[in-house]
Every structure is written in C-alpha cells, then in structure tokens.
Tab-separated table of C-alpha atoms in Angstrom:
chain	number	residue	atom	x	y	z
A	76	UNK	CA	89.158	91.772	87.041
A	77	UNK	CA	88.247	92.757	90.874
A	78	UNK	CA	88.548	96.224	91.214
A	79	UNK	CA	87.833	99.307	93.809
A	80	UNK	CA	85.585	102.062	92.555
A	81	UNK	CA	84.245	105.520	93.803
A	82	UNK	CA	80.733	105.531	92.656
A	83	UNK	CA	79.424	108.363	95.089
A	84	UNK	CA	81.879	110.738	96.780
A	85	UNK	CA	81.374	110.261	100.333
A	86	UNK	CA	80.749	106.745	99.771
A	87	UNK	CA	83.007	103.426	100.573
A	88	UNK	CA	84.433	102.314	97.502
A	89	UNK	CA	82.554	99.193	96.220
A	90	UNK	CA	84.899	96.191	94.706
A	91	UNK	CA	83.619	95.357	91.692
A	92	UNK	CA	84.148	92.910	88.564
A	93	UNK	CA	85.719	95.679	85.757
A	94	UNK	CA	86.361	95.219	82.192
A	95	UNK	CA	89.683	95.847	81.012
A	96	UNK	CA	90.522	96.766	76.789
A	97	UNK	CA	93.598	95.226	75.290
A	98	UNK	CA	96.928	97.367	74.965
A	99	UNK	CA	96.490	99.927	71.832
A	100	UNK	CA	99.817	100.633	69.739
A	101	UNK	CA	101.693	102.862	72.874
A	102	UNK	CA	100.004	100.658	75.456
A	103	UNK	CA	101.032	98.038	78.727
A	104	UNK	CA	99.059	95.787	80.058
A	105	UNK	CA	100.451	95.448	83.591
A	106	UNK	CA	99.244	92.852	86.493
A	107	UNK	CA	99.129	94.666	89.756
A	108	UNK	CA	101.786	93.889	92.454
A	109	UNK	CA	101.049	96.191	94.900
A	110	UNK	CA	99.275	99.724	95.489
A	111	UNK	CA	99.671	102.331	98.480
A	112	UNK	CA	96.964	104.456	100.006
A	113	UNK	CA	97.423	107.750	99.120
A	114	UNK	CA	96.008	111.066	100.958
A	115	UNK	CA	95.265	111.993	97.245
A	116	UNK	CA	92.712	108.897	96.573
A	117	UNK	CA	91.321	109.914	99.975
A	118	UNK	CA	90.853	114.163	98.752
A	119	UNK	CA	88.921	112.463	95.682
A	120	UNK	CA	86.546	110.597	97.509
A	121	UNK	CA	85.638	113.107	99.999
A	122	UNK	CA	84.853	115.573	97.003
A	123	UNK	CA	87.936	118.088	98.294
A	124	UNK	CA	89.067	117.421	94.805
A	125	UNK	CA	86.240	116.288	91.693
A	126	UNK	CA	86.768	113.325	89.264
A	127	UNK	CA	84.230	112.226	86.528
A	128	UNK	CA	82.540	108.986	88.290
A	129	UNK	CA	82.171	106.070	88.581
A	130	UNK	CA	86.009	105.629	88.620
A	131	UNK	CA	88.965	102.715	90.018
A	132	UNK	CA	90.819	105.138	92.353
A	133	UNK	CA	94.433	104.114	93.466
A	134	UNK	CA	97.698	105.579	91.312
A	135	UNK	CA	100.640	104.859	94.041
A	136	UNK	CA	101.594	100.657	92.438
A	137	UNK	CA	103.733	98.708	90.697
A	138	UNK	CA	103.720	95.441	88.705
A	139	UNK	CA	104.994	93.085	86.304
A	140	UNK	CA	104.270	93.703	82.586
A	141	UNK	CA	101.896	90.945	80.985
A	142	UNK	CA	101.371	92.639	77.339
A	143	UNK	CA	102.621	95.423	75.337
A	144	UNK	CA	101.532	97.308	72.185
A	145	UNK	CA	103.222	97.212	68.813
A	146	UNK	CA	104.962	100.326	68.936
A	147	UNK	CA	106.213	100.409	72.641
A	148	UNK	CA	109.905	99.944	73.170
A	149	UNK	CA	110.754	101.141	76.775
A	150	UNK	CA	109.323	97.986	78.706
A	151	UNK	CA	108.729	94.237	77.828
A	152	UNK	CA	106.299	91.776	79.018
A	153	UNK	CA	107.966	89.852	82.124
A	154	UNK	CA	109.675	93.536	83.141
A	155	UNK	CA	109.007	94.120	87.003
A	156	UNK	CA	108.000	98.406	86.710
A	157	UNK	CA	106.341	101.015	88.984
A	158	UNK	CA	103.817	103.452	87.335
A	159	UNK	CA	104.097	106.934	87.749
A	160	UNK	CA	100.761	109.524	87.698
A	161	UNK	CA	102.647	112.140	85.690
A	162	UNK	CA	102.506	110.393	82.022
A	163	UNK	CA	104.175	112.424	79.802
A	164	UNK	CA	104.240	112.828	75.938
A	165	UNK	CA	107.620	113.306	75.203
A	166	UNK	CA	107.394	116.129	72.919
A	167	UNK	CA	106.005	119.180	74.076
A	168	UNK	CA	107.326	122.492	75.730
A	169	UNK	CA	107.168	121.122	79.289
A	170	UNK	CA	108.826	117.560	78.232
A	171	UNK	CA	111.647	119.387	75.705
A	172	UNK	CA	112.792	122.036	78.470
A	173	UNK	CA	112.877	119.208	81.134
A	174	UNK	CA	109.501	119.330	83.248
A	175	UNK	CA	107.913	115.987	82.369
A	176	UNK	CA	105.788	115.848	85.105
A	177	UNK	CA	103.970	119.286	84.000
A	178	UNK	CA	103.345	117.448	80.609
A	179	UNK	CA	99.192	117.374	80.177
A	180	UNK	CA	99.225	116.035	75.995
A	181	UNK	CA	95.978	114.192	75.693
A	182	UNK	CA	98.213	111.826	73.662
A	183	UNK	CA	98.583	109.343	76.731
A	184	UNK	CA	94.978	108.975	77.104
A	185	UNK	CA	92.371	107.127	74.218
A	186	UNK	CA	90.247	109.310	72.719
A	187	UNK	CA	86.652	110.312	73.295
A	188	UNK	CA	85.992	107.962	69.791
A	189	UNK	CA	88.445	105.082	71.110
A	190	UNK	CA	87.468	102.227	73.257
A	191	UNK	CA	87.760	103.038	76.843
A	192	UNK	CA	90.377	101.533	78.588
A	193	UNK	CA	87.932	100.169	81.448
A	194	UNK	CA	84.503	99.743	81.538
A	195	UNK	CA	81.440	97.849	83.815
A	196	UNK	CA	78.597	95.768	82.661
A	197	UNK	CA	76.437	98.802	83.735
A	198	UNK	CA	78.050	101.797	81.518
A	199	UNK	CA	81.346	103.354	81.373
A	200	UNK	CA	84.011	103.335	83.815
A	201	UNK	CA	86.516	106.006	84.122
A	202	UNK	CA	90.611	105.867	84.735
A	203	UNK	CA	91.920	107.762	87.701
A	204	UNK	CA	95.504	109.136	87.673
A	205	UNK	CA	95.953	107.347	83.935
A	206	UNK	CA	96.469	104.515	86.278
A	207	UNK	CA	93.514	103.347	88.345
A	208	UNK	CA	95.851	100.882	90.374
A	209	UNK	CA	93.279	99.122	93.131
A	210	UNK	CA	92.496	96.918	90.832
A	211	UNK	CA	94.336	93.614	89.623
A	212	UNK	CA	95.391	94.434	86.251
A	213	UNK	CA	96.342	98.730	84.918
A	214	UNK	CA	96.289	99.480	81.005
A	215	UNK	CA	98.567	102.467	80.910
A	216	UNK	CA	100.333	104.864	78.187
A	217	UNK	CA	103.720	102.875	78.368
A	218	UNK	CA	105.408	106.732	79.393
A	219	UNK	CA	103.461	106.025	83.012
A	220	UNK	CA	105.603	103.655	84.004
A	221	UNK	CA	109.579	102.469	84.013
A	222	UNK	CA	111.559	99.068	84.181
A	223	UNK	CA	113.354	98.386	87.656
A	224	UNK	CA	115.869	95.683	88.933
A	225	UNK	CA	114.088	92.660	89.685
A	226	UNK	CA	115.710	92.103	93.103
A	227	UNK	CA	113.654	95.051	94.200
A	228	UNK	CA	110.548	94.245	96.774
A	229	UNK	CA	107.643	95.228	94.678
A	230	UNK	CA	105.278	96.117	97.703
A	231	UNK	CA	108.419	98.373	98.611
A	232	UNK	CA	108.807	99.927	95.193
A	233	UNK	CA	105.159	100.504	94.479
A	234	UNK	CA	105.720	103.530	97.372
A	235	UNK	CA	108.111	105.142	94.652
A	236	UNK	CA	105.357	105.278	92.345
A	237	UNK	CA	103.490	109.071	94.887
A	238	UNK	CA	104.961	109.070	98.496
A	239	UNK	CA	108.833	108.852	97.764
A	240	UNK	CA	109.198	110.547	94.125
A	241	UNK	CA	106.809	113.229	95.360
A	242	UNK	CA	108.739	113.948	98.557
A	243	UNK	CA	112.224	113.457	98.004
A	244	UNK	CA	111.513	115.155	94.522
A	245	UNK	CA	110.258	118.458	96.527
A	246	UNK	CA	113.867	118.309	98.543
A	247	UNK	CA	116.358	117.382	95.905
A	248	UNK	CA	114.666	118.875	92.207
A	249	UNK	CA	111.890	121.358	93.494
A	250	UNK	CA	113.436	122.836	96.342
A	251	UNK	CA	117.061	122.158	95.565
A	252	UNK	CA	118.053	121.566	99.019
A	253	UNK	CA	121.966	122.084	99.590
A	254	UNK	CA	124.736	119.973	101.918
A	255	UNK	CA	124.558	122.103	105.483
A	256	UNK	CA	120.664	123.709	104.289
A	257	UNK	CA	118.186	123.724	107.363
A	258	UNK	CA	114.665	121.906	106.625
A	259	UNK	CA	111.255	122.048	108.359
A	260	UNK	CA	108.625	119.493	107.125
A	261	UNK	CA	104.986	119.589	108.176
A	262	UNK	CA	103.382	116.236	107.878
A	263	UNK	CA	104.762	113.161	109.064
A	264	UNK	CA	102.755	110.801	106.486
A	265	UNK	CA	104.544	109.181	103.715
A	266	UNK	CA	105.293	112.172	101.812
A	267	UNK	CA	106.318	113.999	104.449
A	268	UNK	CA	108.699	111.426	105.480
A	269	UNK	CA	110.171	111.001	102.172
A	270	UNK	CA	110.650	114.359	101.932
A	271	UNK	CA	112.576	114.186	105.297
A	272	UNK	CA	114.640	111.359	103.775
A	273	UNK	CA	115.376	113.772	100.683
A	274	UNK	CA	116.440	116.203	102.579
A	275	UNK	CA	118.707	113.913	104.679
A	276	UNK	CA	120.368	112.741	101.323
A	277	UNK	CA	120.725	115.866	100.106
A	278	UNK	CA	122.839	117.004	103.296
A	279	UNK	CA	120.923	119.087	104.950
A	280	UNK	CA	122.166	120.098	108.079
A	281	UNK	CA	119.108	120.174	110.194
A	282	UNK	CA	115.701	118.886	109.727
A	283	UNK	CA	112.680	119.632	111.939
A	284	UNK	CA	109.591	117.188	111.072
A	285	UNK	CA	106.599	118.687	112.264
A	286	UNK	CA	103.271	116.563	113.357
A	287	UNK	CA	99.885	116.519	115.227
A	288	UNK	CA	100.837	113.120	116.444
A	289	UNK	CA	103.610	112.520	119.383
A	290	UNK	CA	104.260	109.156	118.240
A	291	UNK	CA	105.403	110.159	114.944
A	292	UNK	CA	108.440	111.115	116.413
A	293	UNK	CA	110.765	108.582	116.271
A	294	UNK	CA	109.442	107.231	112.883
A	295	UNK	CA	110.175	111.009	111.487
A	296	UNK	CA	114.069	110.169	113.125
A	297	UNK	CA	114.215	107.262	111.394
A	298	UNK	CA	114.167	108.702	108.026
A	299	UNK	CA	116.474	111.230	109.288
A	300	UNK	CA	115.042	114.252	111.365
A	301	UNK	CA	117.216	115.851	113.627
A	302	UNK	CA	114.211	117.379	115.936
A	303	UNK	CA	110.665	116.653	116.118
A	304	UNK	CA	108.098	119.361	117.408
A	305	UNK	CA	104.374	117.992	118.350
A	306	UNK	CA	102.127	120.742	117.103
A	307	UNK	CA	99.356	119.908	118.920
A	308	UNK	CA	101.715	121.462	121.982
A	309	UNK	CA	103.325	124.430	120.879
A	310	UNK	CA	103.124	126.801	118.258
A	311	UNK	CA	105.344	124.989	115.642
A	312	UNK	CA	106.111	128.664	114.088
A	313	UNK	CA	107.873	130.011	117.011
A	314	UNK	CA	109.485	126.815	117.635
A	315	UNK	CA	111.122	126.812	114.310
A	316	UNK	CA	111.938	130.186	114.560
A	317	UNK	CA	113.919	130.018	117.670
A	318	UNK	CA	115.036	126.741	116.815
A	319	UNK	CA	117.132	128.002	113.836
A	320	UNK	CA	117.893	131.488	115.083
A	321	UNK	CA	115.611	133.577	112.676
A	322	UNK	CA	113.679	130.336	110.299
A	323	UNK	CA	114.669	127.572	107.993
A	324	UNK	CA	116.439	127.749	103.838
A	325	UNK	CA	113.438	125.588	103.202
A	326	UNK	CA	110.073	124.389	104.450
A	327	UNK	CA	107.860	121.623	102.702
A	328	UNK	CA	104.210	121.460	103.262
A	329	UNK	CA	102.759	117.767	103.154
A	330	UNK	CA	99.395	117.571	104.751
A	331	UNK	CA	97.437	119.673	102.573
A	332	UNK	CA	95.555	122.856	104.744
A	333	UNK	CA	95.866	126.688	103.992
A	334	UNK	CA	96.775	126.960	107.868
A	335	UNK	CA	99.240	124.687	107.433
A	336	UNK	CA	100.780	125.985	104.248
A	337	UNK	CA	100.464	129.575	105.700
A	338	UNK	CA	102.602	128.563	109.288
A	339	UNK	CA	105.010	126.779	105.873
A	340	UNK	CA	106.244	130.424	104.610
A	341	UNK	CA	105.852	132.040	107.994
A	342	UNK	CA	108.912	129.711	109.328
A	343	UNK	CA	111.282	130.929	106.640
A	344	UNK	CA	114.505	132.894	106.872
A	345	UNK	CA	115.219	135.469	105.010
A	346	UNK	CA	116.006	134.039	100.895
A	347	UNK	CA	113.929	130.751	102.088
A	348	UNK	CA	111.938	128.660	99.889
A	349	UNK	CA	108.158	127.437	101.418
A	350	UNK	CA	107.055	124.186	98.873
A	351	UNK	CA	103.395	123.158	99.076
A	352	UNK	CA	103.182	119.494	98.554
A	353	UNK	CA	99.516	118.835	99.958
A	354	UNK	CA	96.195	119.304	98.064
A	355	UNK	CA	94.905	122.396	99.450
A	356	UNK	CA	91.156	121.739	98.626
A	357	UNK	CA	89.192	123.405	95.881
A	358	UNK	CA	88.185	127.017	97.209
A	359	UNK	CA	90.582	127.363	100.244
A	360	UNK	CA	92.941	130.614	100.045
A	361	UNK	CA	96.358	131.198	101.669
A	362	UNK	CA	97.216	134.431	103.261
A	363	UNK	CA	100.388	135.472	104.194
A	364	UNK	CA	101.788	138.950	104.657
A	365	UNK	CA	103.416	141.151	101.704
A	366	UNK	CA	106.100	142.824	103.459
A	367	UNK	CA	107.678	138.852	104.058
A	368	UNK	CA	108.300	139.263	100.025
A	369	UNK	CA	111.280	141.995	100.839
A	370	UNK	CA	113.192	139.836	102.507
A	371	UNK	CA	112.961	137.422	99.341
A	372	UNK	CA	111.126	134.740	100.447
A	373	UNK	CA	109.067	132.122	98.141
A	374	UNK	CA	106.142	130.347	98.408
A	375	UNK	CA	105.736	127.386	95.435
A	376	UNK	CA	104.020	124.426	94.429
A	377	UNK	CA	105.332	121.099	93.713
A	378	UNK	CA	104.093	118.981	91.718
A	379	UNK	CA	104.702	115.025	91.813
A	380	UNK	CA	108.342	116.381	92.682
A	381	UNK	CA	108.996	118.032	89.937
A	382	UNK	CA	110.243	114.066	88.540
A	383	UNK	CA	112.027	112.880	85.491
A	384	UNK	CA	110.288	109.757	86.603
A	385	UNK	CA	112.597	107.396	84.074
A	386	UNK	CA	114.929	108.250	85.405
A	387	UNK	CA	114.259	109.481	89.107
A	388	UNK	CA	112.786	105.893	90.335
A	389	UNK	CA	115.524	103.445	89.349
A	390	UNK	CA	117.951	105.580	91.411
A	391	UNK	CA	115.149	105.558	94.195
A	392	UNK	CA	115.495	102.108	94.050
A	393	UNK	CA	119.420	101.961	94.172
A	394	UNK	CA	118.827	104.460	97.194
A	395	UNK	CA	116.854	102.158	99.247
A	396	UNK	CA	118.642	98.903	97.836
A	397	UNK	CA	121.655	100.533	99.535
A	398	UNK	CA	119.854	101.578	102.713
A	399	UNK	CA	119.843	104.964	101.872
A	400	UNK	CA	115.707	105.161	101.769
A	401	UNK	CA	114.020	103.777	104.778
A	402	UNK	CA	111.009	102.413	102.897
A	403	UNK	CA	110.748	99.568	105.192
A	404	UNK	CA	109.401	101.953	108.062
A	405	UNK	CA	107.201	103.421	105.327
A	406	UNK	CA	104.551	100.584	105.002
A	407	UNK	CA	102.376	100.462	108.593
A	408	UNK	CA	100.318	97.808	107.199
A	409	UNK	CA	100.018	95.599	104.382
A	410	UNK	CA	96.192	94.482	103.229
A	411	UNK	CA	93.802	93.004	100.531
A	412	UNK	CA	92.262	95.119	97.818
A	413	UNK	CA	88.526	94.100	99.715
A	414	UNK	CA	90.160	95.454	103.155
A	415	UNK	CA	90.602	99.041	101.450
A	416	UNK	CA	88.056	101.062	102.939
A	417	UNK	CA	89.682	99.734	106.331
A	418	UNK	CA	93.112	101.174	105.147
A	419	UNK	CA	91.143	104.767	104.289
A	420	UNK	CA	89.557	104.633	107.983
A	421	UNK	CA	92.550	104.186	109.580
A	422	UNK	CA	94.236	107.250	107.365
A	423	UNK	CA	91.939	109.195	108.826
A	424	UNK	CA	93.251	108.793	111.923
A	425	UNK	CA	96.468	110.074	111.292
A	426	UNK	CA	98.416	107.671	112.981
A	427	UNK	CA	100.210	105.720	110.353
A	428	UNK	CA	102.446	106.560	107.672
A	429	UNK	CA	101.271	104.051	104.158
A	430	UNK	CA	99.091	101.450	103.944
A	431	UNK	CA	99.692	99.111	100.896
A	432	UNK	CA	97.185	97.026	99.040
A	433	UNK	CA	99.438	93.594	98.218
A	434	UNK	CA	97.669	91.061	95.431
A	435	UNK	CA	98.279	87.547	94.737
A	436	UNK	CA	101.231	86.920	92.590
C-alpha cells in the first residue's frame, strides 16, 4: 500500500510502498477514507515531540472495515468507522473508573515477538498513534475505532477522529462547561474551533476565540464565538479581563506554547478552570504566579478530551448530522496523500483551520 513516512525529523515525509500484516485475533483491517492534518503529526516531525523512526504519521481518519479478527465483535467488515488515537484495553484502573482515553495497556499493540503490523522492504516500519492513517489501508486494535451511521460524510467524520473529540471533549467532559459559563479559547485551528463549538453546545454564555490571524474571525463566529480578539493587536489578557469584568469560568489552550498556556490561567476569574489542549514541546516550562492559587484557580491538561470515544463520536456525528457541529467550515482544503507535505506547508502558515487527505474509494 502507498503510504507517508517520517524517515528524518525535519524532513518531508517520503510516500512509500508499505507492507501491511493481516488482522491478529482483536484486530481490523480498515481501508482508509479520509485523514486530517493534525498540528500533532506536524510536533512529531519537527522533533518538538520524539517517535521511534521510520514511521506512517497521520492518526485523525476514518474508513470502511475490509477484515476483522476472530475474536472481535464491536465492528464488521463493510461497517463505515472513525479511529480514535486513545485505544483502550477495557480492563484496567483508568478504563473501570471511566477514563478510557488515559488507558496505556500494551495489550492493543503486538508484541516485541509478534509480527509487526507494518513493515518496508528495507527493515521495520513503525505505527504512529496505533493508527498510522496517511496511508491507504490501518491495522488497528479493534478498541481504536467505532461503527457510525453510514449516511455520515466520511471526509467529514474522519475530523471526529483528533480535532472535534479533542476540543469539544475539553468543553463538555474535561472542563465541564455549564449553560450561561463564559469561555476564552486561544487557537483558532481545528481544535480550537471545536472547542468553541463545545462550548456553544454546552450553553455557554459568552465565548471569546482568540487568534494571531484577523481573518479567523468570522470562521471562529461560525462555530459559535460571541467576540473575537486579534492578538497580534492587543494584549489578549487585558482584553479578556475587561471583557468579562474580572476573567472567564474557563479558558482552553489549543495552539501549544508555554506563553500561550501562561496568558490561558492568567485570564481566569476567580474558581476558573485554564485546560491545556496544545503540545507544549519537550523541555518548555510554564510559569504563572502562586498567589493566583488563593483565589482557586486551576490549571489542567486534557487529554484527547478526556473521550469515551464509543460512545462520544456517534453522538458527534448526530451533532453535526443535525447541524449542531459546523464541520463543513472545518475542512479548508481537501488533497491527495502525495500532496501532504503541501498540506503541512500551508499549516505552517496558520491560516487555515484542517486540511484532509481524501483517497479513492
């Protein structure tokens, strides 16, 4: 199968002919539909984050199931699905008290002694994510990935599979936002956005998206922002601040900067909640000031959205399917798997909000 792999951080991802094992007892064998470009595969391949290489990046897709293993029984083949990062074992202390997505059992992944899932003609090739979706085909652990109505756009849905479970997940499961809450969100890419369009569902009362970029705007009012500040022309801090007469219940952070998360907590009310969303890279520290802990206020992680994925992405879909989501603004661009490097360069220019790899039915 054609696939896109990171052989050299720094380096363009190279598409490549990659061998693919057959599904083992727990296994899927799905045929890629559709994959976004995530900030995440971007942190990887700049070395922000490290990953053992050569690897097929991509883990935001979905797809249509082709084979299954003998022992799975929560998909079929012919079942339309989107894959989810956060594989989970079903068993442990984080899945039995109801945080799936903090599950880490080696028991979705083959062993060191199995088969490898992929592999080149030139040595070993290593899964990213448990997914590796920029490629045409995924062998996943069948608890990374859930059935879905079939009426569903699949180049739409495969944005449920980061962008939209990550950032409505932060509003509505880590965060908790409440009907009449104020919101600030910093970030204006696609998780930022769907965490704006969480916090919209959820009720909140106001929602200030916060961006570099003027002409993210309107998009950020489209998912359901009440104000927009460009931070490249005020001090978003103060803006917020006055804004809300004293700071927001809860702030998300969605870019992924220590400066960025710091201005997060610093644009709190009293009792309010700051949620990290971004990859902060390896090394970088956040500072804020002690005294801001008397007046209760929080600064947490979040983590795929803290999502009960199974459950979590067939209601995302019923959410858009009833125009609740605004996916449809989500997608800037749709490309080919061999125009991927393209979709990364124009990332970096922080203009658009999801670019989505489509493949050939």
């Amino acid at each position: 199968m054609k696939a896109a792999v990171l052989r050299e951080v720094g380096k363009p991802l190279q598409i490549e002919d990659v061998q693919i094992s057959k599904p083992g007892p727990h296994e899927v064998l799905i045929r890629t539909a559709a994959a976004g470009l995530c900030h995440s595969d971007l942190h990887f391949m700049q070395g922000s984050y490290p990953h053992p290489l050569p690897a097929v990046l991509g883990h935001e897709s979905s797809g249509i199931v082709e084979q299954v293993g003998s022992e799975v029984r929560t998909v079929k083949p012919g079942d339309h699905v989107i894959t989810c990062l956060s594989a989970y074992c079903g068993h442990c202390e984080f899945c039995l008290t109801g945080s799936m997505s903090l599950c880490v059992s080696p028991e979705t992944k083959r062993g060191k002694d199995d088969e490898p899932r992929l592999s080149a003609a030139n040595g070993p090739m290593m899964q990213y994510l448990n997914l590796s979706s920029f490629a045409e085909h995924m062998l996943i652990h069948e608890h990374a990935c859930v059935a879905i109505r079939k009426d569903m756009p699949l180049d739409v849905a495969a944005l449920i599979g980061c962008s939209v479970t990550t950032g409505v997940g932060a509003a509505i499961h880590t965060s908790n936002v409440r009907p009449g809450e104020t919101v600030a969100v910093i970030g204006c890419g696609g998780v930022g956005l769907a965490a704006v369009n969480g916090a919209a569902i959820a009720g909140a009362s106001r929602i200030i998206a916060i961006d570099m970029v003027a002409s993210k705007g309107n998009l950020a009012m489209e998912f359901g922002a009440t104000d927009f500040i460009d931070a490249s022309k005020t001090d978003a801090v103060k803006e917020v601040l006055e804004m809300t007469s004293g700071g927001v219940h809860h702030s998300f952070e969605a870019i992924g900067l220590a400066k960025t998360a710091e201005q997060c907590f610093n644009m709190l009310r009293r009792g309010g909640t700051a949620n990290i969303i971004g990859m902060i890279p390896v090394g970088q520290m956040v500072s804020v000031m002690g005294a801001a802990f008397l007046g209760e206020k929080k600064l947490q992680g979040s983590l795929m959205g803290s999502n009960r994925f199974p459950v979590d992405m067939p209601r995302f879909v019923d959410f858009y399917m009833s125009g609740k989501l605004k996916l449809d603004h989500m997608i800037s661009q749709r490309i080919k798997l061999e125009q991927v490097n393209e979709g990364f360069d124009e990332m970096k220019k922080g203009e658009l909000a999801r670019s989505v790899i489509v493949f050939d039915a």
